[in-house]
PDB file of C-alpha atoms in Angstrom:
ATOM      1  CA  UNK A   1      20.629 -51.491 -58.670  1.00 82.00           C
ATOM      2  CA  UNK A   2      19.740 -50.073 -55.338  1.00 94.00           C
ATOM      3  CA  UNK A   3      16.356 -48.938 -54.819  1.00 97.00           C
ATOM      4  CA  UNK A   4      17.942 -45.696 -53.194  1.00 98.00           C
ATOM      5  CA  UNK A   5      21.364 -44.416 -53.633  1.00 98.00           C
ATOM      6  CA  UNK A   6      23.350 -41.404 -51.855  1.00 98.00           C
ATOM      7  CA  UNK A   7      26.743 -40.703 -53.482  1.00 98.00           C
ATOM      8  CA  UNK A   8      28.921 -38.078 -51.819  1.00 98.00           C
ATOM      9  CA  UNK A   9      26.585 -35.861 -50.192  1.00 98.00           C
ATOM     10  CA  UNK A  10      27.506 -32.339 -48.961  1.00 98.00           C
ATOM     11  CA  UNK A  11      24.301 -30.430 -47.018  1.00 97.00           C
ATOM     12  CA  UNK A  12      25.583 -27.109 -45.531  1.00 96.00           C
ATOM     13  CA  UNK A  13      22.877 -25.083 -43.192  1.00 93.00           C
ATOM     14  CA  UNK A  14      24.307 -21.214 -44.386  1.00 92.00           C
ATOM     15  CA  UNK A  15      28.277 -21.915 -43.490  1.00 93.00           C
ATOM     16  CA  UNK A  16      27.858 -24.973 -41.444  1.00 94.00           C
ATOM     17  CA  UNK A  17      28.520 -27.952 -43.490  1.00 97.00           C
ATOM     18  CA  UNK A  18      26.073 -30.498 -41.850  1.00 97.00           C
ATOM     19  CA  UNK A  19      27.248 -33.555 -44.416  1.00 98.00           C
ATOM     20  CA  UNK A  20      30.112 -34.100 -45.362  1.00 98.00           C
ATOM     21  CA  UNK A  21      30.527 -36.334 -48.559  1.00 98.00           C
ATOM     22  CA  UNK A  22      27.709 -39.291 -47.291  1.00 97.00           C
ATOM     23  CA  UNK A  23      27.224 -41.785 -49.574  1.00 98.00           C
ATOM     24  CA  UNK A  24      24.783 -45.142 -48.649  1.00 98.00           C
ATOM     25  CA  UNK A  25      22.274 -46.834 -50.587  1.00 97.00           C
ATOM     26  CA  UNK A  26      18.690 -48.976 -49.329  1.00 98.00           C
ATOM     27  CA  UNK A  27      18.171 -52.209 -51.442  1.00 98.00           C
ATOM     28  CA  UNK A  28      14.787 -53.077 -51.985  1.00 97.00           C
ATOM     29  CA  UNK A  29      13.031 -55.132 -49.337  1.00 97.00           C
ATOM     30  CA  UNK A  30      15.575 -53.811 -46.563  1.00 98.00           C
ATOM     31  CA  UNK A  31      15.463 -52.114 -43.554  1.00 98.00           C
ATOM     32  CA  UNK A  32      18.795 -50.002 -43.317  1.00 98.00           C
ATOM     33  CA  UNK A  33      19.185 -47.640 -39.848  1.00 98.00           C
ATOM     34  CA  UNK A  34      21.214 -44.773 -39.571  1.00 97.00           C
ATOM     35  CA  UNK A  35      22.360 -44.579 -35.803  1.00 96.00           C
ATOM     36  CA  UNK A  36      24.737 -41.461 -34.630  1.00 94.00           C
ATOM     37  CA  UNK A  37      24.942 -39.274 -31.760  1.00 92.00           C
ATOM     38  CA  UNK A  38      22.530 -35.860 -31.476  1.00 89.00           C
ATOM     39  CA  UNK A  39      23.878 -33.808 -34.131  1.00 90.00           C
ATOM     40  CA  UNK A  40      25.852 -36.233 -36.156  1.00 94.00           C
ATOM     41  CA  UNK A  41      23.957 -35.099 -39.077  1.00 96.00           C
ATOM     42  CA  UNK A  42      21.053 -37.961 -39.172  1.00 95.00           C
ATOM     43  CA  UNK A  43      17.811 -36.131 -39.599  1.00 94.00           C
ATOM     44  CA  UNK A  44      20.000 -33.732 -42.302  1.00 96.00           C
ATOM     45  CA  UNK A  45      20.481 -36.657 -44.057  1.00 97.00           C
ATOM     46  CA  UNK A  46      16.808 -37.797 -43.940  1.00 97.00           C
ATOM     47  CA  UNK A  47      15.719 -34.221 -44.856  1.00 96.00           C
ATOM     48  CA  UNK A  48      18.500 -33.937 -48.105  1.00 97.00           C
ATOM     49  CA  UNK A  49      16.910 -37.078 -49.453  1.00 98.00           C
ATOM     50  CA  UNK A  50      13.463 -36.113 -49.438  1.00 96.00           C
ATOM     51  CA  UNK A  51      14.639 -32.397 -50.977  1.00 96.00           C
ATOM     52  CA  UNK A  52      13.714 -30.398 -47.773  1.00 94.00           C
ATOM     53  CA  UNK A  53      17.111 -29.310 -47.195  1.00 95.00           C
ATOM     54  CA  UNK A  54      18.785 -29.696 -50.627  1.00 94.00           C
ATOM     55  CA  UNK A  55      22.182 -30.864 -50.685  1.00 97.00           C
ATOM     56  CA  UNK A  56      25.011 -28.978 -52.671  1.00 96.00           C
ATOM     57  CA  UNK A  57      27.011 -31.784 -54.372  1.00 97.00           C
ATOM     58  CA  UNK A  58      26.788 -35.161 -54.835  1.00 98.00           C
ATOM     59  CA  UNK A  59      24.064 -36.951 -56.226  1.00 98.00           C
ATOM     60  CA  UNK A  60      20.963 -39.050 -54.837  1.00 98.00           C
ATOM     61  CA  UNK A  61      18.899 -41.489 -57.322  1.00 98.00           C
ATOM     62  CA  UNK A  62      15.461 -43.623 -56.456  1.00 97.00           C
ATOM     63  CA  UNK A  63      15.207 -46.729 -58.374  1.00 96.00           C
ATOM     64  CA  UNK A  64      18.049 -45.055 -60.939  1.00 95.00           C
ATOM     65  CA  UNK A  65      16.035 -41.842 -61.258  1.00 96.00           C
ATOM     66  CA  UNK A  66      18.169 -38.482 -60.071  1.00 97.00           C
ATOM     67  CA  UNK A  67      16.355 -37.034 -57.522  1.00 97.00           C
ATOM     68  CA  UNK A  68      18.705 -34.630 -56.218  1.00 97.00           C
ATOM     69  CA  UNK A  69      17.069 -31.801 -57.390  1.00 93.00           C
ATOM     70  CA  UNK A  70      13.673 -32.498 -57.252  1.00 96.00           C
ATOM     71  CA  UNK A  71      11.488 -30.780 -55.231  1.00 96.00           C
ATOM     72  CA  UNK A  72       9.647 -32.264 -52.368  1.00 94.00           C
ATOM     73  CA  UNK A  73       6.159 -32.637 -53.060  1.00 91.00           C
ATOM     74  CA  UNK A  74       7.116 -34.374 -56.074  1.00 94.00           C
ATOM     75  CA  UNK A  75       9.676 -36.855 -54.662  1.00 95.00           C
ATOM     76  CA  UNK A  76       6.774 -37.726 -52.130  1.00 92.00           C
ATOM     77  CA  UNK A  77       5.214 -38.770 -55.211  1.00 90.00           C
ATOM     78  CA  UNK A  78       7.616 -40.806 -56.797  1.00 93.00           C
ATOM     79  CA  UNK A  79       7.483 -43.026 -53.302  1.00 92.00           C
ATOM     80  CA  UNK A  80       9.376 -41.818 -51.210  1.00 95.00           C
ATOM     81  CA  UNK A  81       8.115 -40.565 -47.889  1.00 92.00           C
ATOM     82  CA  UNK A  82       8.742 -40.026 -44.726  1.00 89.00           C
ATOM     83  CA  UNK A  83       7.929 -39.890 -40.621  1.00 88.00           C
ATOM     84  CA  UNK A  84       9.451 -36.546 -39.630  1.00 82.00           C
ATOM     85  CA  UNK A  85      11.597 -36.634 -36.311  1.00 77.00           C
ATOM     86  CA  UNK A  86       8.631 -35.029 -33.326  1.00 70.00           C
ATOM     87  CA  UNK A  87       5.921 -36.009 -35.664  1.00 76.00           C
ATOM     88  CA  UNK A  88       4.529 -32.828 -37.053  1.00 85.00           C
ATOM     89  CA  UNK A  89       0.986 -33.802 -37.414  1.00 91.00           C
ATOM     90  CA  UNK A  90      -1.829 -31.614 -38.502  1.00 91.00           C
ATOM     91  CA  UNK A  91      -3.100 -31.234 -34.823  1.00 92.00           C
ATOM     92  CA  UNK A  92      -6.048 -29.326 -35.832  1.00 95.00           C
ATOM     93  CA  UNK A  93      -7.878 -32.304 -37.965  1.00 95.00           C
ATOM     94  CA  UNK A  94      -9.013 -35.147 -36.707  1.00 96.00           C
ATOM     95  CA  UNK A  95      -6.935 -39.239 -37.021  1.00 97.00           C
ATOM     96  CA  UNK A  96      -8.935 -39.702 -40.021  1.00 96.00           C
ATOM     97  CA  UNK A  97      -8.106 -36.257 -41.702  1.00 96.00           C
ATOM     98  CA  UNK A  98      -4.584 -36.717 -41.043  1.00 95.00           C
ATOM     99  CA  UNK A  99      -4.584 -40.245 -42.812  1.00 96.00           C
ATOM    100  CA  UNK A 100      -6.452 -38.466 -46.167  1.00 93.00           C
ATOM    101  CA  UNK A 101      -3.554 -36.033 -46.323  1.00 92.00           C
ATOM    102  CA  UNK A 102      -1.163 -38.846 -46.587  1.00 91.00           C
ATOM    103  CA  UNK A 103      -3.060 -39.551 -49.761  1.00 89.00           C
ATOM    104  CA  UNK A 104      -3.774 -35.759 -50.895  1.00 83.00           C
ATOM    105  CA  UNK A 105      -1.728 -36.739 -54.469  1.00 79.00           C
ATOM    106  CA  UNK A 106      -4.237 -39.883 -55.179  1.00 81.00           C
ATOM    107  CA  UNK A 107      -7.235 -40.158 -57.032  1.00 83.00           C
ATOM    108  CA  UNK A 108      -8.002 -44.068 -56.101  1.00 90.00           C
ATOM    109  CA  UNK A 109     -10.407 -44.080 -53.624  1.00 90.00           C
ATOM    110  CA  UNK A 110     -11.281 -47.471 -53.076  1.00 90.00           C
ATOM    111  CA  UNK A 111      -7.296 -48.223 -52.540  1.00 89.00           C
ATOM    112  CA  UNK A 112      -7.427 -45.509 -50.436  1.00 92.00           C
ATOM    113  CA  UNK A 113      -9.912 -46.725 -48.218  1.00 93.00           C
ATOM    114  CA  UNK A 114      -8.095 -49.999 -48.411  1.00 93.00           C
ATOM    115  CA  UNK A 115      -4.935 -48.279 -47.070  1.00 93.00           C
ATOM    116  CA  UNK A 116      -6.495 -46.532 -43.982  1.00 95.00           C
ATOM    117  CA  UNK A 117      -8.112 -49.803 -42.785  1.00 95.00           C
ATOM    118  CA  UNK A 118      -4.740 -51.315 -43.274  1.00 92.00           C
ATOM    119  CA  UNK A 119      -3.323 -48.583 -40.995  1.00 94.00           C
ATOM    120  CA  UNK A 120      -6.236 -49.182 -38.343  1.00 96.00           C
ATOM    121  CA  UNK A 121      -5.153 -53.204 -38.312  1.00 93.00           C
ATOM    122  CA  UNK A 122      -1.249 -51.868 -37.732  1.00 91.00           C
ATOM    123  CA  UNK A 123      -2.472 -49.373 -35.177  1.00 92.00           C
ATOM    124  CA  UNK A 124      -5.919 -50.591 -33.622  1.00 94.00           C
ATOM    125  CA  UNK A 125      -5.871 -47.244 -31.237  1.00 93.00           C
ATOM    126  CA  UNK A 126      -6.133 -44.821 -34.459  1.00 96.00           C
ATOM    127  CA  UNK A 127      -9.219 -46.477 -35.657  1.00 96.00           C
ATOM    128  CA  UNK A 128     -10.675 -45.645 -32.063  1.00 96.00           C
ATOM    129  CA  UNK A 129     -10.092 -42.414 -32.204  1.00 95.00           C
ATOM    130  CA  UNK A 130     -10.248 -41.500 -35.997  1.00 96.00           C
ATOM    131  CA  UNK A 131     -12.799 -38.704 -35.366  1.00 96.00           C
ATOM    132  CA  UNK A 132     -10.534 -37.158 -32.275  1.00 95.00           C
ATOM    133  CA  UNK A 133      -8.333 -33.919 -32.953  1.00 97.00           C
ATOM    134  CA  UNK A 134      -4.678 -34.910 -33.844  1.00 94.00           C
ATOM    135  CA  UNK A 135      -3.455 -32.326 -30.642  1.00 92.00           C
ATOM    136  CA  UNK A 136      -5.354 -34.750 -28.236  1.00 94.00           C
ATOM    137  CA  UNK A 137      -3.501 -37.637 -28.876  1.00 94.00           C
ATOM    138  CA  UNK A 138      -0.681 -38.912 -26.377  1.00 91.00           C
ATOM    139  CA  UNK A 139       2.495 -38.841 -27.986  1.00 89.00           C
ATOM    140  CA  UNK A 140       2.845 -42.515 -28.653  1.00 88.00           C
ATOM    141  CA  UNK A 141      -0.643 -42.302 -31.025  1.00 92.00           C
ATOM    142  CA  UNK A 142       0.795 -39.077 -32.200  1.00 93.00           C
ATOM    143  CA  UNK A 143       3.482 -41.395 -33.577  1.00 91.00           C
ATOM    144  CA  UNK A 144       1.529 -43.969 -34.481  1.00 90.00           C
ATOM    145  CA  UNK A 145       0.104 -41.360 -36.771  1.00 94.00           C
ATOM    146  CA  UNK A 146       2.663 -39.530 -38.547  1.00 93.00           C
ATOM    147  CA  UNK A 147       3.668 -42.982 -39.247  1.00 92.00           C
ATOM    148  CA  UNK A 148       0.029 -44.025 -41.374  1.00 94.00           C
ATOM    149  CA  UNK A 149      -0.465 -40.944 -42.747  1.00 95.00           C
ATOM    150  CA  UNK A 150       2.985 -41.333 -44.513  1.00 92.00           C
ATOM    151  CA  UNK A 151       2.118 -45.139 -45.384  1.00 92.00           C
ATOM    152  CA  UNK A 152      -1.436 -43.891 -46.957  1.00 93.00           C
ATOM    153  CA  UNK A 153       0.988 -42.629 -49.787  1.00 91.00           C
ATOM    154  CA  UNK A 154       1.740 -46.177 -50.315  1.00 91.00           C
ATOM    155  CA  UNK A 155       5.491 -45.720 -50.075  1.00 93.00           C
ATOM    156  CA  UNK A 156       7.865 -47.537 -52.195  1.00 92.00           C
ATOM    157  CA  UNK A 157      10.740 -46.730 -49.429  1.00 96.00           C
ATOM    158  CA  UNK A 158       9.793 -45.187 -45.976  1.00 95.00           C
ATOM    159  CA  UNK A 159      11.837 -42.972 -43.963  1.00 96.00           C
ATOM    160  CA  UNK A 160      11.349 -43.101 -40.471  1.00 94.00           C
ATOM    161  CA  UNK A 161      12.886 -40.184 -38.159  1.00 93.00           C
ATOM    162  CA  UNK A 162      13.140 -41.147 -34.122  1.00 91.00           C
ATOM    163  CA  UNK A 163      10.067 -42.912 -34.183  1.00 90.00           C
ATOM    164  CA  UNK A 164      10.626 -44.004 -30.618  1.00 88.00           C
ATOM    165  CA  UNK A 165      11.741 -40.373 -29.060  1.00 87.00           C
ATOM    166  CA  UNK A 166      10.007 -39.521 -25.958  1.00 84.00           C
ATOM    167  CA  UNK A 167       7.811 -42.844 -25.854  1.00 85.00           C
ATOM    168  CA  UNK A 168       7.670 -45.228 -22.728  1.00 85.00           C
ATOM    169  CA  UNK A 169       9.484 -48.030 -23.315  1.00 88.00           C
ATOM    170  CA  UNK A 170       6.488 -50.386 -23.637  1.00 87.00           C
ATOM    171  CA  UNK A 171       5.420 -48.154 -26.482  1.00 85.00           C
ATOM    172  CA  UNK A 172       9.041 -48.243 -28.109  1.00 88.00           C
ATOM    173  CA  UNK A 173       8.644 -51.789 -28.120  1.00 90.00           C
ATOM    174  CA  UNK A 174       5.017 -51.584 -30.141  1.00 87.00           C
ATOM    175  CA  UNK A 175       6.760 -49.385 -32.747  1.00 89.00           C
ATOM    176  CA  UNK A 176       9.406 -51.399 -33.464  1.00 93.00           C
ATOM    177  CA  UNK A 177       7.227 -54.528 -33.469  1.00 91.00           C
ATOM    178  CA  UNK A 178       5.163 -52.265 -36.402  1.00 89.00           C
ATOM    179  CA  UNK A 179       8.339 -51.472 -38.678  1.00 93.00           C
ATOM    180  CA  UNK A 180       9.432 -55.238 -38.250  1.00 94.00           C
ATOM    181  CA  UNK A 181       5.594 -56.169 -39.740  1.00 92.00           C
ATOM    182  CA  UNK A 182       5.704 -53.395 -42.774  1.00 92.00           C
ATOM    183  CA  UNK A 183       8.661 -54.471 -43.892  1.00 95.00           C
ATOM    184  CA  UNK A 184       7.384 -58.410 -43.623  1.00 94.00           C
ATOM    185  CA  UNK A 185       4.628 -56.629 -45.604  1.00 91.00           C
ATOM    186  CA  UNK A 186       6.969 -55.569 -48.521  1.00 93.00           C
ATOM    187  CA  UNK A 187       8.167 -52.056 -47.243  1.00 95.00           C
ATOM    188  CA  UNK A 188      11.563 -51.449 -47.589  1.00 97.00           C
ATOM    189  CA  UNK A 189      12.291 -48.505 -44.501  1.00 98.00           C
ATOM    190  CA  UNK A 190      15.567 -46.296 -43.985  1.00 98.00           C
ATOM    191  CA  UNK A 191      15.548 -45.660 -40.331  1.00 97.00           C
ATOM    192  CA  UNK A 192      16.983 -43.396 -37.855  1.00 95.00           C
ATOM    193  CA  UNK A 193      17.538 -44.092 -34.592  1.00 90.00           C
ATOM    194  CA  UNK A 194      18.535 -42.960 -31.520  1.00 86.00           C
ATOM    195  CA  UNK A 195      18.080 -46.213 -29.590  1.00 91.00           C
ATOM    196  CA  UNK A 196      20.703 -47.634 -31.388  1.00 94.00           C
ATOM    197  CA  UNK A 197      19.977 -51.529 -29.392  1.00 93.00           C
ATOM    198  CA  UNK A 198      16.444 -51.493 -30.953  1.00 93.00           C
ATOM    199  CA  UNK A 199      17.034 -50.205 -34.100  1.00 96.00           C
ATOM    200  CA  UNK A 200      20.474 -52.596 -34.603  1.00 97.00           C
ATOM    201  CA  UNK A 201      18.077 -55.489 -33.610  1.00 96.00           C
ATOM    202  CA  UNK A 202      15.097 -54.748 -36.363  1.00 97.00           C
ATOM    203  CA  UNK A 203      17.623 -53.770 -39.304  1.00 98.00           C
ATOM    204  CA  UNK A 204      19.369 -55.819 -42.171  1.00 98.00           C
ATOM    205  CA  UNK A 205      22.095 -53.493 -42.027  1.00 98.00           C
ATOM    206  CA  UNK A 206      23.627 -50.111 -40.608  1.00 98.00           C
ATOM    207  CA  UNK A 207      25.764 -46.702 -40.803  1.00 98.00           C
ATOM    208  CA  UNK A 208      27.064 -45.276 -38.109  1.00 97.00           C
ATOM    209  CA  UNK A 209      27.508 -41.278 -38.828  1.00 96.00           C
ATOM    210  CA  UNK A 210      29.673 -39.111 -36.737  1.00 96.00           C
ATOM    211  CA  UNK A 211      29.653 -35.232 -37.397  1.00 96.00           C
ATOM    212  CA  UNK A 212      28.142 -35.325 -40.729  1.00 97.00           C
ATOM    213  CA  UNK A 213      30.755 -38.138 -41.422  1.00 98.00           C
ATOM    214  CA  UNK A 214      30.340 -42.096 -42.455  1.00 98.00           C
ATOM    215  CA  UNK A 215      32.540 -43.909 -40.313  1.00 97.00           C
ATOM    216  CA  UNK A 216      31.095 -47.849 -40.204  1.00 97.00           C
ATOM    217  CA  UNK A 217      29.085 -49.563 -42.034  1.00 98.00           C
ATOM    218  CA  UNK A 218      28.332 -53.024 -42.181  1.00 98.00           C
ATOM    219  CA  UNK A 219      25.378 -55.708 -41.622  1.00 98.00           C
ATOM    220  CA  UNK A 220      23.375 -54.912 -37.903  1.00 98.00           C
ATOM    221  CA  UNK A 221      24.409 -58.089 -36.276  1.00 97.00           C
ATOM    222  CA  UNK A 222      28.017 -57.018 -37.140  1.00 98.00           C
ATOM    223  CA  UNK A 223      27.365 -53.476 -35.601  1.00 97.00           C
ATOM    224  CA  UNK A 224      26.215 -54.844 -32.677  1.00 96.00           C
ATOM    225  CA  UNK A 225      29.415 -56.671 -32.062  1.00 95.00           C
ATOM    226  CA  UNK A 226      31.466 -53.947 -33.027  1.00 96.00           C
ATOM    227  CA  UNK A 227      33.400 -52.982 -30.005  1.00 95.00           C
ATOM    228  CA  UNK A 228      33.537 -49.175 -30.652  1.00 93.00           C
ATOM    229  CA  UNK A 229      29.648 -49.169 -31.310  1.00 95.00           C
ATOM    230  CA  UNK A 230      28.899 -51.348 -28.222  1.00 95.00           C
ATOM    231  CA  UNK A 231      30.908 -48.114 -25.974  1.00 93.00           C
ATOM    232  CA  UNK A 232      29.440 -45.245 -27.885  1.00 91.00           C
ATOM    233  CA  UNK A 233      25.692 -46.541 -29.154  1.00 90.00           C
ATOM    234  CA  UNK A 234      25.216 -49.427 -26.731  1.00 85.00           C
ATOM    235  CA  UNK A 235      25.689 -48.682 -23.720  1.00 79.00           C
ATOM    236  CA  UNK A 236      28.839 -51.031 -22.656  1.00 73.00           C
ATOM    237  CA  UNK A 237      32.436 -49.215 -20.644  1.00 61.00           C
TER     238      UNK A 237
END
C-alpha cells in the first residue's frame, strides 16, 4: 500500500476546473516530483492534498486513511505537511518562533528541542540567526525556513512547493543537496518543481502534468531521457 494515494482528482477554482481526474501515489521512503509548466495545475495539486483547496471527486488516502475530506489542520497532524510555494513565513517572529509553530500541535518538548537542533545541523545559517525577525531574512534562509518549520512537525511525507524559486543558483544547489539528505534520513518528500533538471536528478520517480492533466509518468532517469520532456522541461530543441 502506498503511503499516499490520489485517485481521480477533480479541483475546480469557481468554474475553472484546475484538475482534471489526477491520480498518483508516494511510496514510503520515496522522493516523487511533480514537474509541469506555470499553470499546469502543480501547486493545486499540492494544495487539494493537504485540504486547502478541497477537491470535488475522487478520492485521496494517507497510509489507507481517506483524507479527502479532512480539514487541514488536522491532516497536518496526521503527517502530512508541507513547504508552501513563496514560503509564507510568519515574518513578524523571529527563526526560532517560526520553528515552534511547526510544532504548535505537540506536547513533547524534549523531541521538540531535538527537532530544531536537527534543523540547525540541516541549515547551519538558521541557528545563527534564530533570534532575527523572519522578514529580515534573504530569500534563500527564508526557504531554508519554511522548510524546518514544516519538518518540526516531524512529517511522515513532506510536500515541498518550488523550493528553489527565485534562489541563486548556488543556493538551488544547497536545497537540493538538503532534500537528497532528509530523505537519506527516512523522509519520504512529494516535490514540485519548476527546475525540472534538478528535481529529475534528486527523485526516484516523476509525473509530468499538463493543464491539470497526467500525461507521463515513469521512474526520473526515464524522464530525463524522454525526448518530449528533454524539449519542453529540459531545455534541449
Amino acid at each position: 500500500m502506498a503511503l499516499l494515494e490520489v485517485r481521480d482528482i477533480h479541483t475546480y477554482y469557481g468554474k475553472i476546473h484546475a484538475l482534471k481526474g489526477i491520480s498518483l501515489e508516494v511510496d514510503e521512503g520515496e522522493i516523487v516530483t511533480l514537474i509541469g509548466a506555470n499553470g499546469a495545475g502543480k501547486s493545486t495539486t499540492l494544495n487539494t492534498i493537504c485540504g486547502i483547496t478541497p477537491a470535488s471527486a475522487g478520492t485521496i488516502t494517507l497510509e489507507g486513511n481517506n483524507i479527502t475530506r479532512t480539514a487541514p489542520h488536522e491532516i497536518a497532524a496526521m503527517g502530512l505537511n508541507q513547504a508552501p510555494e513563496g514560503r509564507k513565513i510568519f515574518t513578524r517572529l523571529t527563526v526560532k518562533e517560526n520553528l515552534d509553530m511547526g510544532a504548535y500541535a505537540r506536547a513533547d518538548q524534549d523531541g521538540i528541542d531535538e527537532d530544531r537542533e536537527r534543523v540547525f545541523k540541516l541549515f547551519p545559517r538558521l541557528e545563527e540567526r534564530q533570534n532575527q525577525l523572519g522578514g529580515t531574512l534573504s530569500g534563500g534562509e527564508q526557504q531554508m525556513l519554511a522548510i524546518g518549520r514544516a519538518l518540526m512537525a516531524r512529517p511522515r511525507i513532506l510536500l515541498l512547493d518550488e523550493p528553489s524559486m527565485g534562489l541563486a543558483p548556488l543556493l538551488v544547489q544547497e536545497i537540493f543537496r538538503t532534500v537528497r539528505e532528509l530523505n537519506q534520513q527516512g523522509t519520504t518528500i512529494l516535490l514540485v518543481e519548476q527546475n525540472a533538471l534538478m528535481a529529475l536528478a534528486v527523485a526516484h520517480r516523476g509525473y509530468v502534468l499538463q493543464t491539470g492533466v497526467i500525461v507521463l509518468a515513469d521512474t526520473a532517469k526515464a524522464l530525463q531521457q524522454n525526448a518530449m520532456v528533454r524539449r519542453a522541461y529540459l531545455g534541449e530543441h
